[in-house]
C-alpha atoms as an extended CHARMM CRD file, in Angstrom:
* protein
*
       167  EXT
         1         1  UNK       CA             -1.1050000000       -9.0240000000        9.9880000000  PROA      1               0.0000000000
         2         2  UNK       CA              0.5990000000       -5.7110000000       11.2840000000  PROA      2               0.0000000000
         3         3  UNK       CA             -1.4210000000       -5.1940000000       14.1610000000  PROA      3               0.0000000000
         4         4  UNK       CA             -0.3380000000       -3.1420000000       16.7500000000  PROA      4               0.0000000000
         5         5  UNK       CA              2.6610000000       -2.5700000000       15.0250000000  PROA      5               0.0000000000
         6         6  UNK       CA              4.4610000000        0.5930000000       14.5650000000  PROA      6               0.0000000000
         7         7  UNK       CA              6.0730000000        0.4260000000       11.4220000000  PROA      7               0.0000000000
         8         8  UNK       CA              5.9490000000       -1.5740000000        8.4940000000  PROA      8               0.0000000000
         9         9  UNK       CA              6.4050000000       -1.9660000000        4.6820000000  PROA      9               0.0000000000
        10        10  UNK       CA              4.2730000000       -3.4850000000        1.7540000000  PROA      10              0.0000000000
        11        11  UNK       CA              5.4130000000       -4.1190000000       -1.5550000000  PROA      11              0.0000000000
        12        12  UNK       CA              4.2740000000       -5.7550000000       -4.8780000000  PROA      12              0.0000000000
        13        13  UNK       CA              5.0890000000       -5.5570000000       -8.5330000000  PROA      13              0.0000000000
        14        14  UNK       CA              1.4400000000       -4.3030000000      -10.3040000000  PROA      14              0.0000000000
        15        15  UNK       CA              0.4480000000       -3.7790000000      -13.7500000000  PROA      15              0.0000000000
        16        16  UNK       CA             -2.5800000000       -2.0590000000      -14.0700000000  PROA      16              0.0000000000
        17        17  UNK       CA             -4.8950000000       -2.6390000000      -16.9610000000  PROA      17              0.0000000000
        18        18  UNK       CA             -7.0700000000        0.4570000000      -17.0750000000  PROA      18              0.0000000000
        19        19  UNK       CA             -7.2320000000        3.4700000000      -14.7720000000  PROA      19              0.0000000000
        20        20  UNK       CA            -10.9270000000        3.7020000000      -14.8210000000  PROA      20              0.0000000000
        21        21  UNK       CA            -11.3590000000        2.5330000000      -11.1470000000  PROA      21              0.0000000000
        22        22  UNK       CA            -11.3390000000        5.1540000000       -8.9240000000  PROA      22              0.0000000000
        23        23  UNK       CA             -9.4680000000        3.8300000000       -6.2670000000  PROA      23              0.0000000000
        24        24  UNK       CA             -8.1870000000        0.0690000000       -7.5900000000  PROA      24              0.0000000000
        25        25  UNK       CA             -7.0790000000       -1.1260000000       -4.3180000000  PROA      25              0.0000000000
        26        26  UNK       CA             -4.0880000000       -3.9610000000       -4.3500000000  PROA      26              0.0000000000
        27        27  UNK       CA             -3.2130000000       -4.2640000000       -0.8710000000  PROA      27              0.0000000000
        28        28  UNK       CA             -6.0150000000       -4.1710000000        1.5430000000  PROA      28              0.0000000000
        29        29  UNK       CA             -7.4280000000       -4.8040000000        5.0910000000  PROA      29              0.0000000000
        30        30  UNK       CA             -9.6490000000       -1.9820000000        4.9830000000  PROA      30              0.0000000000
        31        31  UNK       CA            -13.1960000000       -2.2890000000        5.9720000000  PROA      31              0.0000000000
        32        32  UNK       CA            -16.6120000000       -0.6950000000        7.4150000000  PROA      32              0.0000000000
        33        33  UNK       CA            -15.3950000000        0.9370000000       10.7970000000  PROA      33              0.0000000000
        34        34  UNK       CA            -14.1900000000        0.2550000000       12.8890000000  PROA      34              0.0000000000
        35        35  UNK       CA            -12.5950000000       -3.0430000000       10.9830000000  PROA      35              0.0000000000
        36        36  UNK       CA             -9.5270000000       -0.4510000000        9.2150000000  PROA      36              0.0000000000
        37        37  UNK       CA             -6.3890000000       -1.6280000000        9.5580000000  PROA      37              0.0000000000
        38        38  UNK       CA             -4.7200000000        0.0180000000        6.1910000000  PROA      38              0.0000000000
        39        39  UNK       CA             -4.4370000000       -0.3420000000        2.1550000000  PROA      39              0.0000000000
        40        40  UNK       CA             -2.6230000000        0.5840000000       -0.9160000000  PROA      40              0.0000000000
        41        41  UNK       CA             -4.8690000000        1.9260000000       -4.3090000000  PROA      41              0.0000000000
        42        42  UNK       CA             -4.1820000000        3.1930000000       -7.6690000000  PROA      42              0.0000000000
        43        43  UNK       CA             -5.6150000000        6.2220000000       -8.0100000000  PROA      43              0.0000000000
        44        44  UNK       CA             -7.8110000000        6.9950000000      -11.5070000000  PROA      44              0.0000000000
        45        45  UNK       CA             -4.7560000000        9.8020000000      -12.5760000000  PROA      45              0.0000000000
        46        46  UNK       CA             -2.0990000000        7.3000000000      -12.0250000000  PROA      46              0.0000000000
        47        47  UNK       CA             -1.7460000000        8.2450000000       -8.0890000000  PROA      47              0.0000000000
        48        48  UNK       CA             -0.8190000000        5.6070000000       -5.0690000000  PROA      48              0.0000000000
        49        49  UNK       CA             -2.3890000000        5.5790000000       -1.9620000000  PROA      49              0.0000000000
        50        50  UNK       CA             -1.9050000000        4.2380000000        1.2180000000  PROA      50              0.0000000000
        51        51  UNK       CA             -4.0570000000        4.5740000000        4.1900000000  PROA      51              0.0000000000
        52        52  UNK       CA             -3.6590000000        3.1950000000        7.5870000000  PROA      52              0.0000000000
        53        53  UNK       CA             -5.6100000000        3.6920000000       11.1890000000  PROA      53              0.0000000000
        54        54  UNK       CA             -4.7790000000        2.8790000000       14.4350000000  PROA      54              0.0000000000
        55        55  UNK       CA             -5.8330000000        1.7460000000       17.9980000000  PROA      55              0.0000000000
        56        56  UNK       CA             -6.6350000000        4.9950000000       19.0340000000  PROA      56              0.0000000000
        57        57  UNK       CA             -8.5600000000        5.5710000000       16.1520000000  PROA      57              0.0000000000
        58        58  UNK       CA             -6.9860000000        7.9920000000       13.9770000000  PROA      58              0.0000000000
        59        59  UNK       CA             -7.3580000000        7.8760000000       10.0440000000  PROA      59              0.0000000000
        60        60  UNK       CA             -3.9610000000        8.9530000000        8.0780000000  PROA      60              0.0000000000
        61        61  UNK       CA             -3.7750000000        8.7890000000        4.4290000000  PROA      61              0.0000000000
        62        62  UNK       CA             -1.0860000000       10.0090000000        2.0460000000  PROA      62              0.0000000000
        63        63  UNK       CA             -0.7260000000       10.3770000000       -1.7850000000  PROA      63              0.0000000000
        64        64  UNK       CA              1.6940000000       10.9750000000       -4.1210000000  PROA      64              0.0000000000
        65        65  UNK       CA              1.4200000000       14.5330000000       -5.8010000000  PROA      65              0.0000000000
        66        66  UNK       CA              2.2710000000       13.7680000000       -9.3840000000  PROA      66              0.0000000000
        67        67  UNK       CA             -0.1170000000       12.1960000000      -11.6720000000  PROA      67              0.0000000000
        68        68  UNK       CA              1.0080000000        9.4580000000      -14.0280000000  PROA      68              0.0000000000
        69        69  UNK       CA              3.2140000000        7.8290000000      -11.3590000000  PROA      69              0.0000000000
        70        70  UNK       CA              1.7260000000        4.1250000000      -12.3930000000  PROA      70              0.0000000000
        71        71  UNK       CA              0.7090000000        3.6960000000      -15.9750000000  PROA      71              0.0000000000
        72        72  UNK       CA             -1.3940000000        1.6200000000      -17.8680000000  PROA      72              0.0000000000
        73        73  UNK       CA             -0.2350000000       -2.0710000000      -19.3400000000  PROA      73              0.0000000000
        74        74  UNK       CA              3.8860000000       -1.5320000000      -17.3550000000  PROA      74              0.0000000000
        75        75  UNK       CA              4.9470000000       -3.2460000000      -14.6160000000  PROA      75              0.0000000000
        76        76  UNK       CA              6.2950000000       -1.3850000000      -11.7940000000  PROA      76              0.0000000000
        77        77  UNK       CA              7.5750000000       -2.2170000000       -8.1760000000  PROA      77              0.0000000000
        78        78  UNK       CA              5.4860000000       -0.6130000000       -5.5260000000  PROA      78              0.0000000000
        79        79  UNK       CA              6.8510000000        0.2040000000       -2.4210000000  PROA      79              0.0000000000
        80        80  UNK       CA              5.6100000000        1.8270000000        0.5520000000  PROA      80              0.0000000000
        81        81  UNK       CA              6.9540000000        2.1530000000        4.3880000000  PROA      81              0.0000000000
        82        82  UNK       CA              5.7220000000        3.7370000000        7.3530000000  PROA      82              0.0000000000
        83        83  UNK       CA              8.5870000000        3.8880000000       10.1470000000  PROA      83              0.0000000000
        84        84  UNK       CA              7.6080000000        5.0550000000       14.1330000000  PROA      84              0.0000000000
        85        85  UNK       CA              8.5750000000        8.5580000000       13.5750000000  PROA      85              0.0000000000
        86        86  UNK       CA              5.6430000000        8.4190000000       11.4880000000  PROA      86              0.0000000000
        87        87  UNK       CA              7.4710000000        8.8690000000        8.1620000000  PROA      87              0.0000000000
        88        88  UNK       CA              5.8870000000        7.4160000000        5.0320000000  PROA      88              0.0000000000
        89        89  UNK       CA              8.8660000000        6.7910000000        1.8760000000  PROA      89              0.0000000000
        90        90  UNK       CA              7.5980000000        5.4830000000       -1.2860000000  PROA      90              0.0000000000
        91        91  UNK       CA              9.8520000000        3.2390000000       -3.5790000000  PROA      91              0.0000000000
        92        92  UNK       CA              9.0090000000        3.1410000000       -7.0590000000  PROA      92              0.0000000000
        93        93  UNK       CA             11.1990000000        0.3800000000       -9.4150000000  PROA      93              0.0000000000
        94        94  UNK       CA             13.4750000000        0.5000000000       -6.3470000000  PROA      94              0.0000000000
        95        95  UNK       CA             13.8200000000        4.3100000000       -5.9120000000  PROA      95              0.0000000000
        96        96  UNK       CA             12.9140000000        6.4880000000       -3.4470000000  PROA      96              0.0000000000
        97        97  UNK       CA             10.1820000000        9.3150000000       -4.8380000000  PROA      97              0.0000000000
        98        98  UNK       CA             10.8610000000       12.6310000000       -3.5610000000  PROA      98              0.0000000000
        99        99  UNK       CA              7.2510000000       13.5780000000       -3.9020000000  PROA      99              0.0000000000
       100       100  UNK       CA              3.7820000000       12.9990000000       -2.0350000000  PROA      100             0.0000000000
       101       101  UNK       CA              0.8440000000       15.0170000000       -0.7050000000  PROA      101             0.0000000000
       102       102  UNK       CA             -0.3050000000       14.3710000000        3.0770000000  PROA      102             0.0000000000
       103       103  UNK       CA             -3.9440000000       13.9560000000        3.4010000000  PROA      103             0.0000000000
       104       104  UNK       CA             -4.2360000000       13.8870000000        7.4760000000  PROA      104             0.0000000000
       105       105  UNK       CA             -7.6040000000       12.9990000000        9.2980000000  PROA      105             0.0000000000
       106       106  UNK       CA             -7.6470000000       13.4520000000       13.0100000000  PROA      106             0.0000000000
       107       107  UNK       CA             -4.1610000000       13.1780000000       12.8810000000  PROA      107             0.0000000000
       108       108  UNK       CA             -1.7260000000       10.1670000000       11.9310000000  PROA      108             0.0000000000
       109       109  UNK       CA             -2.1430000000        6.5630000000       14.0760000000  PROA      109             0.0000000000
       110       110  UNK       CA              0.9960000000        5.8510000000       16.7490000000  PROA      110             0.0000000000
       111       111  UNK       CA             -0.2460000000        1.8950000000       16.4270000000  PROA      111             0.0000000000
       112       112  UNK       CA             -1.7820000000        0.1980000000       13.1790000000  PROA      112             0.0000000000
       113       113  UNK       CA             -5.0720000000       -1.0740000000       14.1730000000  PROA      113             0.0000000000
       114       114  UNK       CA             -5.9820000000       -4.4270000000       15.1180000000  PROA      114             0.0000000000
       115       115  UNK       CA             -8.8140000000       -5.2830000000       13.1030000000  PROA      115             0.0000000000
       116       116  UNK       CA            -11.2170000000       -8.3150000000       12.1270000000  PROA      116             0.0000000000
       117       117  UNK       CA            -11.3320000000       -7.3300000000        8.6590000000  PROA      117             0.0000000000
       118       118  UNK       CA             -9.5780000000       -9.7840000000        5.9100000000  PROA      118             0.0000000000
       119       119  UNK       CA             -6.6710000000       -8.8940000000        4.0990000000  PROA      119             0.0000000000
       120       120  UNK       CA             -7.4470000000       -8.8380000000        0.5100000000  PROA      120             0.0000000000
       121       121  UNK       CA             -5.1510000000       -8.5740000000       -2.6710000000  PROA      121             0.0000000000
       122       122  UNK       CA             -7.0850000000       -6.6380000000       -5.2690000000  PROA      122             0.0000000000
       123       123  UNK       CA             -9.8950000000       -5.4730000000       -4.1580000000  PROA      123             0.0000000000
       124       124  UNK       CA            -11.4010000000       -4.1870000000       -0.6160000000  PROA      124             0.0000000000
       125       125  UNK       CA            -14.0370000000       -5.7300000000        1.4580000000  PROA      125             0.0000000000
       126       126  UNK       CA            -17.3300000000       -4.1150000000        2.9610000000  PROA      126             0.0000000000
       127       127  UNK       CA            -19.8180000000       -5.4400000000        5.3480000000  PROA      127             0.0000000000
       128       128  UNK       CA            -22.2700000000       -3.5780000000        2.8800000000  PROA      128             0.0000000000
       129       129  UNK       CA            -21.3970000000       -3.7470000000       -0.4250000000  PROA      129             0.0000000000
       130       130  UNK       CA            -19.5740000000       -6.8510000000       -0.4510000000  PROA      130             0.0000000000
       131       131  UNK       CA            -15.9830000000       -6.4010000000       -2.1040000000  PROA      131             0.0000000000
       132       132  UNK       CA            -15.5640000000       -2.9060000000       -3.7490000000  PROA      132             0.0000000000
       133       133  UNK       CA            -13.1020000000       -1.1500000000       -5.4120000000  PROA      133             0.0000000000
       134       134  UNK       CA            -11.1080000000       -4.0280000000       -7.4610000000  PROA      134             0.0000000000
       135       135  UNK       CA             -7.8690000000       -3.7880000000       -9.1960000000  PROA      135             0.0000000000
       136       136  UNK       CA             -7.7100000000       -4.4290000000      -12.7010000000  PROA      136             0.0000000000
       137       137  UNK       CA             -4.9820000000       -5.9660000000      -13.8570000000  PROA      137             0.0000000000
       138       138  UNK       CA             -1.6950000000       -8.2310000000      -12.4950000000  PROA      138             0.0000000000
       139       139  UNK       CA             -0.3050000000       -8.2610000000       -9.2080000000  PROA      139             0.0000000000
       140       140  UNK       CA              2.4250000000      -10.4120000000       -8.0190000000  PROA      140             0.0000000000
       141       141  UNK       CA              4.9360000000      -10.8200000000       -5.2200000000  PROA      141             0.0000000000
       142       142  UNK       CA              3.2500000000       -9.3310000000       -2.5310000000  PROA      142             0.0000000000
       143       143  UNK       CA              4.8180000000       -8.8530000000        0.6330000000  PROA      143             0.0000000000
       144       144  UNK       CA              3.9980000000       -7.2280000000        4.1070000000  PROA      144             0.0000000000
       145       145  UNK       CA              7.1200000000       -6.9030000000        6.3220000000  PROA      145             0.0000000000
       146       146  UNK       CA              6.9900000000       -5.6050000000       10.4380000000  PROA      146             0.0000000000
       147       147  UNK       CA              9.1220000000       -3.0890000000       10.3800000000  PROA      147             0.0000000000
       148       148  UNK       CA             10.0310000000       -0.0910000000        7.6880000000  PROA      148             0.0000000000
       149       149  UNK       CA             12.6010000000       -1.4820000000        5.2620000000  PROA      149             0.0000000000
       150       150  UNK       CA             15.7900000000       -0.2000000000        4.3490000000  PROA      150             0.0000000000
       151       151  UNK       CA             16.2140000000        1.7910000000        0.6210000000  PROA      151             0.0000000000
       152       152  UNK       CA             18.7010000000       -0.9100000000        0.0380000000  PROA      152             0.0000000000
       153       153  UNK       CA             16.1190000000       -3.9990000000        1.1560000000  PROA      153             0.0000000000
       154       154  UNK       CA             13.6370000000       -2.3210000000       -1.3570000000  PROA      154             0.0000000000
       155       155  UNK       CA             16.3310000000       -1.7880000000       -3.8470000000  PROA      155             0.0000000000
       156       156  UNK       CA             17.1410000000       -5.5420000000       -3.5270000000  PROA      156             0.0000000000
       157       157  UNK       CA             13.4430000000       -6.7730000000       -4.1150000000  PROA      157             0.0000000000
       158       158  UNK       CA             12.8850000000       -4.7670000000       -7.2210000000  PROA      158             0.0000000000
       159       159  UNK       CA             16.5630000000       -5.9340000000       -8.3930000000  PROA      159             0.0000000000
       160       160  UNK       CA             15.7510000000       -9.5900000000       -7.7290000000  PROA      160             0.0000000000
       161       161  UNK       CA             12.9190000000       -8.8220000000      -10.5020000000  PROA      161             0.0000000000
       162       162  UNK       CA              9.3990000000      -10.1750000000      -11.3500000000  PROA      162             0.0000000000
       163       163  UNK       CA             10.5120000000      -13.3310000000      -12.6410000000  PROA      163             0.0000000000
       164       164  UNK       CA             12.9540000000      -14.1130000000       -9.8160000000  PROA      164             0.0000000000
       165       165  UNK       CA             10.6670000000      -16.6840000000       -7.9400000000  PROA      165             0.0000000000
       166       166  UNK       CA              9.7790000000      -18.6610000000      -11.2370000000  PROA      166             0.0000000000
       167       167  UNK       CA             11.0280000000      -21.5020000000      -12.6140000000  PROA      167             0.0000000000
């Protein structure tokens, strides 16, 4: 999924159930290297983080600046796109967020990596510790899409709501 793509968007309505975890990972195809592809985390201050490498094997993570974004027990739409110009937008409960910290190492990827590792929703797998870093709580409605997303598309997801897809 994603690989050797140049931009993309995941999304998924979470509701975390403690922030004790340091990194509670929801989205994930993150391994031991050289099996990263990227992932999304709660942070333990409320933080999201995405993280994504590419083929020629630069790491590029970014956070948002503001602590408190997610909170404990509340369901929020998550949100996050990476378009070829390199831009990364995060959507929370449909709107854009103004904010977010770059964390660069080596430099941001041109291509998302293509990987072995499995994609995982809540948690993250290692070759040697088995599967780390798990999220506690809900998730629901995931969704990994090719190509950055439109503010409206995102808009249109959250708007559709959680329940949308029961009956």
């Amino acid at each position: 999924i994603l690989n050797g793509v140049t931009a993309w968007t995941l999304e998924a309505w979470i509701n975390i159930s403690s922030l004790a975890t340091a990194e509670a990972q929801f989205v994930s195809k993150w391994a031991d290297a050289p099996d990263q592809e990227y992932f999304l985390a709660v942070m333990s201050d409320g933080d999201v983080r995405m993280g994504a490498k590419g083929e020629n094997g630069l790491r590029y993570a970014e956070e948002t600046s503001d602590t408190g974004i997610i909170s404990v027990g509340t369901w929020i739409h998550v949100a996050v796109s990476w378009s070829a110009s390199k831009t990364v937008k995060y959507y929370f409960d449909g709107v854009l967020y103004a904010g977010g910290t770059s964390i660069v190492v080596n430099d941001s990827p041109d291509v998302i990596l293509d990987s072995s590792a499995n994609l995982y929703i809540g948690a993250q797998e290692t070759g040697t510790l088995g599967v780390t870093r798990e999220f506690p709580g809900k998730i629901d409605d995931v969704r990994i899409y090719n190509y950055a997303r439109s503010a409206a598309e995102i808009r249109q997801d959250y708007n559709a709501g959680l329940g949308a897809h029961f009956k």
